[in-house]
CSV table of C-alpha atoms in Angstrom, one decimal:
chain,number,residue,atom,x,y,z
A,1,MET,CA,-20.1,3.6,-0.2
A,2,MET,CA,-22.9,2.9,-2.7
A,3,ASN,CA,-23.7,4.4,-6.0
A,4,ALA,CA,-27.1,5.0,-7.6
A,5,HIS,CA,-27.4,1.4,-8.6
A,6,ASN,CA,-26.8,0.2,-5.0
A,7,ALA,CA,-23.4,-1.2,-5.9
A,8,PRO,CA,-20.1,-0.4,-4.2
A,9,LEU,CA,-18.1,2.4,-6.0
A,10,SER,CA,-14.9,0.8,-7.4
A,11,ALA,CA,-11.6,2.4,-7.0
A,12,LEU,CA,-9.4,0.3,-9.2
A,13,SER,CA,-9.8,-2.7,-11.4
A,14,ALA,CA,-7.1,-5.0,-12.9
A,15,GLN,CA,-8.3,-6.7,-16.1
A,16,ARG,CA,-6.3,-9.9,-17.1
A,17,LEU,CA,-3.2,-8.1,-15.9
A,18,THR,CA,0.1,-9.9,-16.7
A,19,LEU,CA,3.5,-8.7,-15.4
A,20,ARG,CA,6.8,-10.1,-16.4
A,21,ALA,CA,10.5,-9.5,-15.3
A,22,GLY,CA,12.7,-10.8,-18.0
A,23,MET,CA,11.7,-14.4,-18.7
A,24,ARG,CA,9.8,-14.7,-15.4
A,25,THR,CA,6.0,-14.2,-15.1
A,26,LEU,CA,5.2,-12.4,-11.9
A,27,LEU,CA,1.5,-12.1,-12.4
A,28,ASP,CA,-0.5,-14.1,-14.9
A,29,ALA,CA,-3.9,-12.8,-16.3
A,30,PHE,CA,-5.0,-11.4,-12.9
A,31,THR,CA,-8.5,-9.9,-12.7
A,32,HIS,CA,-9.8,-8.2,-9.6
A,33,THR,CA,-11.7,-5.1,-8.5
A,34,PHE,CA,-10.6,-3.1,-5.4
A,35,TYR,CA,-13.4,-1.2,-3.8
A,36,ALA,CA,-13.6,2.1,-1.8
A,37,GLY,CA,-13.3,1.7,1.9
A,38,GLU,CA,-10.9,-1.3,1.6
A,39,ILE,CA,-7.4,-1.6,3.0
A,40,TRP,CA,-5.3,-4.0,0.9
A,41,CYS,CA,-2.0,-5.5,1.9
A,42,ILE,CA,0.1,-6.8,-1.0
A,43,ALA,CA,2.3,-9.6,0.4
A,44,GLY,CA,4.7,-12.1,-1.1
A,45,PRO,CA,8.4,-13.2,-1.1
A,46,ASN,CA,11.2,-10.9,-2.3
A,47,GLY,CA,11.1,-10.5,-6.1
A,48,ALA,CA,7.5,-11.6,-6.3
A,49,GLY,CA,6.5,-8.4,-8.1
A,50,LYS,CA,5.0,-6.2,-5.3
A,51,THR,CA,6.8,-3.0,-6.5
A,52,THR,CA,6.1,-3.8,-10.1
A,53,LEU,CA,2.4,-4.3,-9.4
A,54,LEU,CA,2.1,-1.0,-7.5
A,55,SER,CA,3.9,0.9,-10.2
A,56,THR,CA,1.6,-0.6,-12.8
A,57,LEU,CA,-1.5,0.1,-10.8
A,58,ALA,CA,-0.3,3.7,-10.5
A,59,GLY,CA,0.1,4.0,-14.3
A,60,LEU,CA,3.9,4.4,-14.1
A,61,ALA,CA,4.7,1.0,-15.7
A,62,GLN,CA,3.1,-0.8,-18.5
A,63,PRO,CA,1.9,-4.4,-18.1
A,64,SER,CA,3.0,-7.2,-20.4
A,65,ALA,CA,-0.7,-7.8,-21.1
A,66,GLY,CA,-4.1,-6.7,-19.8
A,67,HIS,CA,-4.9,-3.2,-18.4
A,68,VAL,CA,-5.9,-1.2,-15.3
A,69,GLU,CA,-9.1,0.8,-15.0
A,70,LEU,CA,-9.7,3.6,-12.5
A,71,ASP,CA,-13.4,4.5,-11.9
A,72,GLY,CA,-14.3,2.6,-15.0
A,73,VAL,CA,-11.8,4.5,-17.3
A,74,HIS,CA,-8.7,2.8,-18.8
A,75,LEU,CA,-5.7,4.1,-16.8
A,76,ALA,CA,-4.0,5.1,-20.1
A,77,ASP,CA,-6.8,7.5,-20.9
A,78,TRP,CA,-6.4,9.5,-17.7
A,79,GLN,CA,-4.7,12.9,-18.1
A,80,PRO,CA,-1.7,13.4,-15.7
A,81,LEU,CA,-3.3,16.1,-13.5
A,82,PRO,CA,-6.7,14.5,-12.8
A,83,LEU,CA,-4.8,11.2,-12.2
A,84,ALA,CA,-2.6,12.8,-9.6
A,85,GLN,CA,-5.7,14.2,-7.9
A,86,ARG,CA,-7.2,10.7,-7.9
A,87,ARG,CA,-4.3,8.5,-6.8
A,88,ALA,CA,-1.0,9.0,-5.0
A,89,LEU,CA,2.0,6.7,-5.0
A,90,MET,CA,4.6,6.4,-2.2
A,91,PRO,CA,7.7,4.7,-3.7
A,92,GLN,CA,9.8,2.3,-1.6
A,93,SER,CA,12.5,4.9,-1.1
A,94,ALA,CA,13.2,8.5,-2.2
A,95,ALA,CA,16.4,10.3,-1.6
A,96,ASP,CA,16.3,14.0,-0.5
A,97,ALA,CA,18.1,16.0,-3.2
A,98,PHE,CA,18.2,19.3,-1.4
A,99,SER,CA,17.8,20.9,2.0
A,100,ALA,CA,14.3,22.0,2.9
A,101,SER,CA,11.9,22.1,5.9
A,102,VAL,CA,9.7,19.1,6.5
A,103,LEU,CA,6.6,21.3,5.9
A,104,ASP,CA,7.9,22.3,2.5
A,105,ILE,CA,8.7,18.7,1.6
A,106,VAL,CA,5.2,17.6,2.5
A,107,MET,CA,3.6,20.5,0.6
A,108,LEU,CA,5.4,19.4,-2.6
A,109,ASN,CA,2.6,16.8,-2.9
A,110,ARG,CA,0.1,19.6,-3.2
A,111,PHE,CA,1.1,20.2,-6.8
A,112,PRO,CA,-2.1,18.6,-8.3
A,113,HIS,CA,-4.2,21.1,-6.5
A,114,LEU,CA,-2.3,24.3,-7.3
A,115,THR,CA,-3.7,26.9,-9.6
A,116,GLY,CA,-2.7,30.3,-11.0
A,117,TRP,CA,1.0,30.9,-10.5
A,118,GLY,CA,1.4,27.7,-8.6
A,119,TRP,CA,1.8,29.3,-5.2
A,120,GLU,CA,0.5,27.3,-2.1
A,121,GLY,CA,-2.5,28.8,-0.4
A,122,GLU,CA,-3.9,28.6,3.1
A,123,ALA,CA,-5.8,25.4,2.2
A,124,ASP,CA,-2.5,23.7,1.0
A,125,ARG,CA,-0.7,24.7,4.3
A,126,ALA,CA,-3.7,23.4,6.3
A,127,ALA,CA,-3.6,20.1,4.4
A,128,ALA,CA,0.1,19.7,5.1
A,129,HIS,CA,-0.2,20.5,8.8
A,130,ALA,CA,-3.2,18.0,9.1
A,131,ALA,CA,-1.1,15.3,7.5
A,132,LEU,CA,1.8,16.0,9.8
A,133,ASP,CA,-0.6,15.9,12.8
A,134,ALA,CA,-2.0,12.6,11.7
A,135,LEU,CA,1.4,11.0,11.9
A,136,GLY,CA,2.6,12.7,15.0
A,137,LEU,CA,5.0,14.9,13.2
A,138,ALA,CA,3.8,18.4,14.0
A,139,GLN,CA,6.9,19.2,16.0
A,140,PHE,CA,9.0,18.3,12.9
A,141,ALA,CA,7.5,21.0,10.6
A,142,ALA,CA,10.4,23.4,10.8
A,143,ARG,CA,13.1,20.7,10.8
A,144,ASP,CA,15.5,20.3,7.9
A,145,VAL,CA,14.6,17.1,6.2
A,146,LEU,CA,18.3,16.2,5.8
A,147,SER,CA,18.6,16.1,9.5
A,148,LEU,CA,16.0,13.3,10.0
A,149,SER,CA,16.6,9.6,10.6
A,150,GLY,CA,15.5,7.0,8.1
A,151,GLY,CA,12.4,6.2,10.1
A,152,GLU,CA,11.5,9.9,10.5
A,153,ARG,CA,12.0,10.5,6.8
A,154,GLN,CA,9.7,7.5,6.1
A,155,ARG,CA,6.9,9.0,8.1
A,156,VAL,CA,7.4,12.4,6.4
A,157,ALA,CA,7.0,10.6,3.0
A,158,LEU,CA,3.8,9.1,4.2
A,159,ALA,CA,2.6,12.5,5.4
A,160,ALA,CA,3.3,13.9,2.0
A,161,VAL,CA,1.2,11.3,0.3
A,162,LEU,CA,-1.7,12.0,2.7
A,163,CYS,CA,-1.3,15.7,2.0
A,164,GLN,CA,-1.9,15.0,-1.7
A,165,GLU,CA,-5.5,14.2,-0.7
A,166,ALA,CA,-6.0,11.6,-3.4
A,167,PRO,CA,-8.7,9.0,-2.6
A,168,LEU,CA,-6.5,6.1,-3.7
A,169,LEU,CA,-3.2,5.5,-1.9
A,170,LEU,CA,-0.6,3.1,-3.4
A,171,LEU,CA,2.2,2.6,-0.8
A,172,ASP,CA,5.3,0.6,-1.4
A,173,GLU,CA,6.7,-0.6,1.9
A,174,PRO,CA,5.5,2.3,4.0
A,175,LEU,CA,6.5,0.6,7.2
A,176,SER,CA,10.2,0.1,6.3
A,177,HIS,CA,12.7,1.8,8.7
A,178,LEU,CA,10.0,2.1,11.3
A,179,ASP,CA,10.0,0.6,14.8
A,180,LEU,CA,7.0,-1.3,15.9
A,181,HIS,CA,5.4,1.6,17.7
A,182,HIS,CA,5.5,3.8,14.7
A,183,GLN,CA,4.4,1.0,12.4
A,184,ILE,CA,1.3,0.7,14.4
A,185,ASP,CA,0.8,4.5,14.6
A,186,CYS,CA,1.0,4.7,10.8
A,187,LEU,CA,-1.4,1.8,10.2
A,188,GLU,CA,-3.9,3.3,12.7
A,189,ALA,CA,-3.6,6.7,10.8
A,190,LEU,CA,-4.3,4.9,7.5
A,191,THR,CA,-7.2,3.1,9.0
A,192,ALA,CA,-8.7,6.4,10.2
A,193,TRP,CA,-8.0,7.9,6.8
A,194,THR,CA,-10.1,5.3,5.0
A,195,ARG,CA,-13.2,6.1,7.1
A,196,GLU,CA,-13.8,9.1,4.7
A,197,PRO,CA,-15.9,8.2,1.7
A,198,ARG,CA,-14.3,6.8,-1.5
A,199,ARG,CA,-10.9,6.2,0.0
A,200,THR,CA,-8.9,3.1,-0.6
A,201,VAL,CA,-5.4,2.0,0.6
A,202,MET,CA,-3.1,-0.6,-1.0
A,203,PHE,CA,0.3,-1.1,0.7
A,204,SER,CA,3.0,-3.7,0.4
A,205,CYS,CA,4.2,-5.2,3.7
A,206,HIS,CA,6.4,-8.1,4.9
A,207,ASP,CA,4.8,-8.4,8.3
A,208,LEU,CA,2.0,-10.8,7.8
A,209,ASN,CA,0.7,-10.3,11.4
A,210,LEU,CA,0.4,-6.5,11.1
A,211,ALA,CA,-1.4,-7.1,7.8
A,212,ARG,CA,-3.8,-9.5,9.4
A,213,ARG,CA,-4.5,-7.0,12.1
A,214,PHE,CA,-5.0,-3.8,10.1
A,215,ALA,CA,-5.8,-4.7,6.5
A,216,THR,CA,-9.3,-5.7,5.4
A,217,HIS,CA,-8.1,-7.6,2.4
A,218,ALA,CA,-4.9,-9.2,1.1
A,219,LEU,CA,-3.3,-9.9,-2.3
A,220,LEU,CA,-0.7,-12.6,-1.9
A,221,LEU,CA,1.8,-13.1,-4.8
A,222,ASP,CA,3.7,-16.3,-5.1
A,223,GLY,CA,6.3,-15.0,-7.6
A,224,ASN,CA,5.4,-17.6,-10.2
A,225,GLY,CA,2.4,-15.8,-11.7
A,226,GLY,CA,-0.1,-16.9,-9.1
A,227,ALA,CA,-2.1,-14.6,-6.8
A,228,TYR,CA,-4.7,-15.0,-4.1
A,229,ALA,CA,-7.0,-12.1,-3.4
A,230,GLY,CA,-9.8,-11.7,-0.8
A,231,PRO,CA,-10.5,-10.9,2.8
A,232,VAL,CA,-7.3,-10.8,4.7
A,233,HIS,CA,-8.1,-13.8,7.0
A,234,ASP,CA,-9.1,-15.9,4.0
A,235,VAL,CA,-5.8,-15.2,2.2
A,236,LEU,CA,-3.1,-14.9,4.8
A,237,THR,CA,-3.6,-18.4,6.0
A,238,PRO,CA,-1.0,-21.0,7.0
A,239,MET,CA,-1.6,-23.0,3.8
A,240,LEU,CA,-1.5,-20.1,1.3
A,241,THR,CA,1.4,-18.2,3.0
A,242,SER,CA,3.4,-21.4,3.4
A,243,ARG,CA,2.9,-22.1,-0.3
A,244,ALA,CA,3.9,-18.6,-1.4
A,245,PHE,CA,6.9,-18.2,0.9
A,246,GLY,CA,8.2,-21.8,0.5
A,247,TYR,CA,8.4,-22.3,4.3
A,248,PRO,CA,5.9,-23.9,6.6
A,249,LEU,CA,3.9,-21.5,8.8
A,250,ILE,CA,1.4,-22.2,11.5
A,251,LEU,CA,-1.3,-20.1,13.1
A,252,LEU,CA,-1.1,-19.7,16.9
A,253,ARG,CA,-4.2,-18.6,18.8
A,254,ASP,CA,-4.4,-17.0,22.2
A,255,GLY,CA,-8.0,-16.0,22.9
A,256,GLU,CA,-9.0,-13.5,20.3
A,257,HIS,CA,-5.4,-13.0,19.1
A,258,GLU,CA,-3.7,-14.9,16.3
A,259,ALA,CA,-0.2,-15.0,14.9
A,260,LEU,CA,1.5,-16.6,11.9
A,261,ILE,CA,4.9,-18.0,12.9
A,262,PRO,CA,7.4,-20.4,11.3
A,263,ALA,CA,6.7,-24.0,12.0
A,264,PRO,CA,9.5,-25.9,13.8
A,265,ARG,CA,11.4,-28.2,11.5
A,266,SER,CA,14.8,-29.6,10.9
A,267,ARG,CA,17.3,-27.2,9.4
A,268,HIS,CA,17.8,-29.6,6.5
A,269,GLU,CA,14.2,-30.3,5.9
A,270,SER,CA,12.6,-28.6,2.9
A,271,PRO,CA,8.8,-28.0,2.8
A,272,ALA,CA,7.0,-30.3,0.4
A,273,ALA,CA,3.7,-29.3,-1.0
A,274,ASP,CA,2.0,-32.2,0.7
A,275,ASP,CA,3.4,-31.3,4.1
A,276,LEU,CA,2.2,-27.7,4.1
A,277,PRO,CA,-0.2,-26.9,7.0
A,278,ALA,CA,-3.9,-26.7,6.3
A,279,GLY,CA,-5.6,-23.3,6.4
């Protein structure tokens, strides 16, 4: 999407963002702008700071240094209600505190759009049903959320975020608890969702090959302050992923298909920087 100056409309911008956990620096003076229409995968080893980064980009955690801008406005200057209308966050896990139907759980995310006495209207119910339909959950609408499996509950949580109708989605491990079939269904739904103007998705994911297939861009954290950002096939390469994960990976090709897999090596052999595969 282009603005009046023929430049892409930015969704989110990190300005010299620094994140720390105790004495560790997870991200060091990171600057990047994420544009509308892009699907970003945030990848990296356990403890690299993926959840911390998503919480900071959502405005729920404060960085150690730097700041985040949304539509050119410092995130700290956004009021809660307009911010909830502009961005939605799906946490890594959320326990169900009470019994309720799946439809009611999904409609909880309509709170930024409610007016008057706060009762849901026809448009809110339509948005909830559309979100359930997008994830193949229409038949679950009347089910008690407490009766669902972990994977089913994960898809309901994603439907709730879609129901919020915020143009920016920040999703922390949205594919966890899902089998491969439903992982692909959810990624296809998110891909279709971003075809509407001004929409951007950022999600953390451990499956590098699904990320290479569905994401347009990748942000790879190495857990030591470093980050690589750019088009997904330029970032999720054997060289960069081997360096970030501390294990040698190679890229296999079969016609148009590619897959990153662990390189065969002795169980006692440790990857040295000079031995990492080229990109």
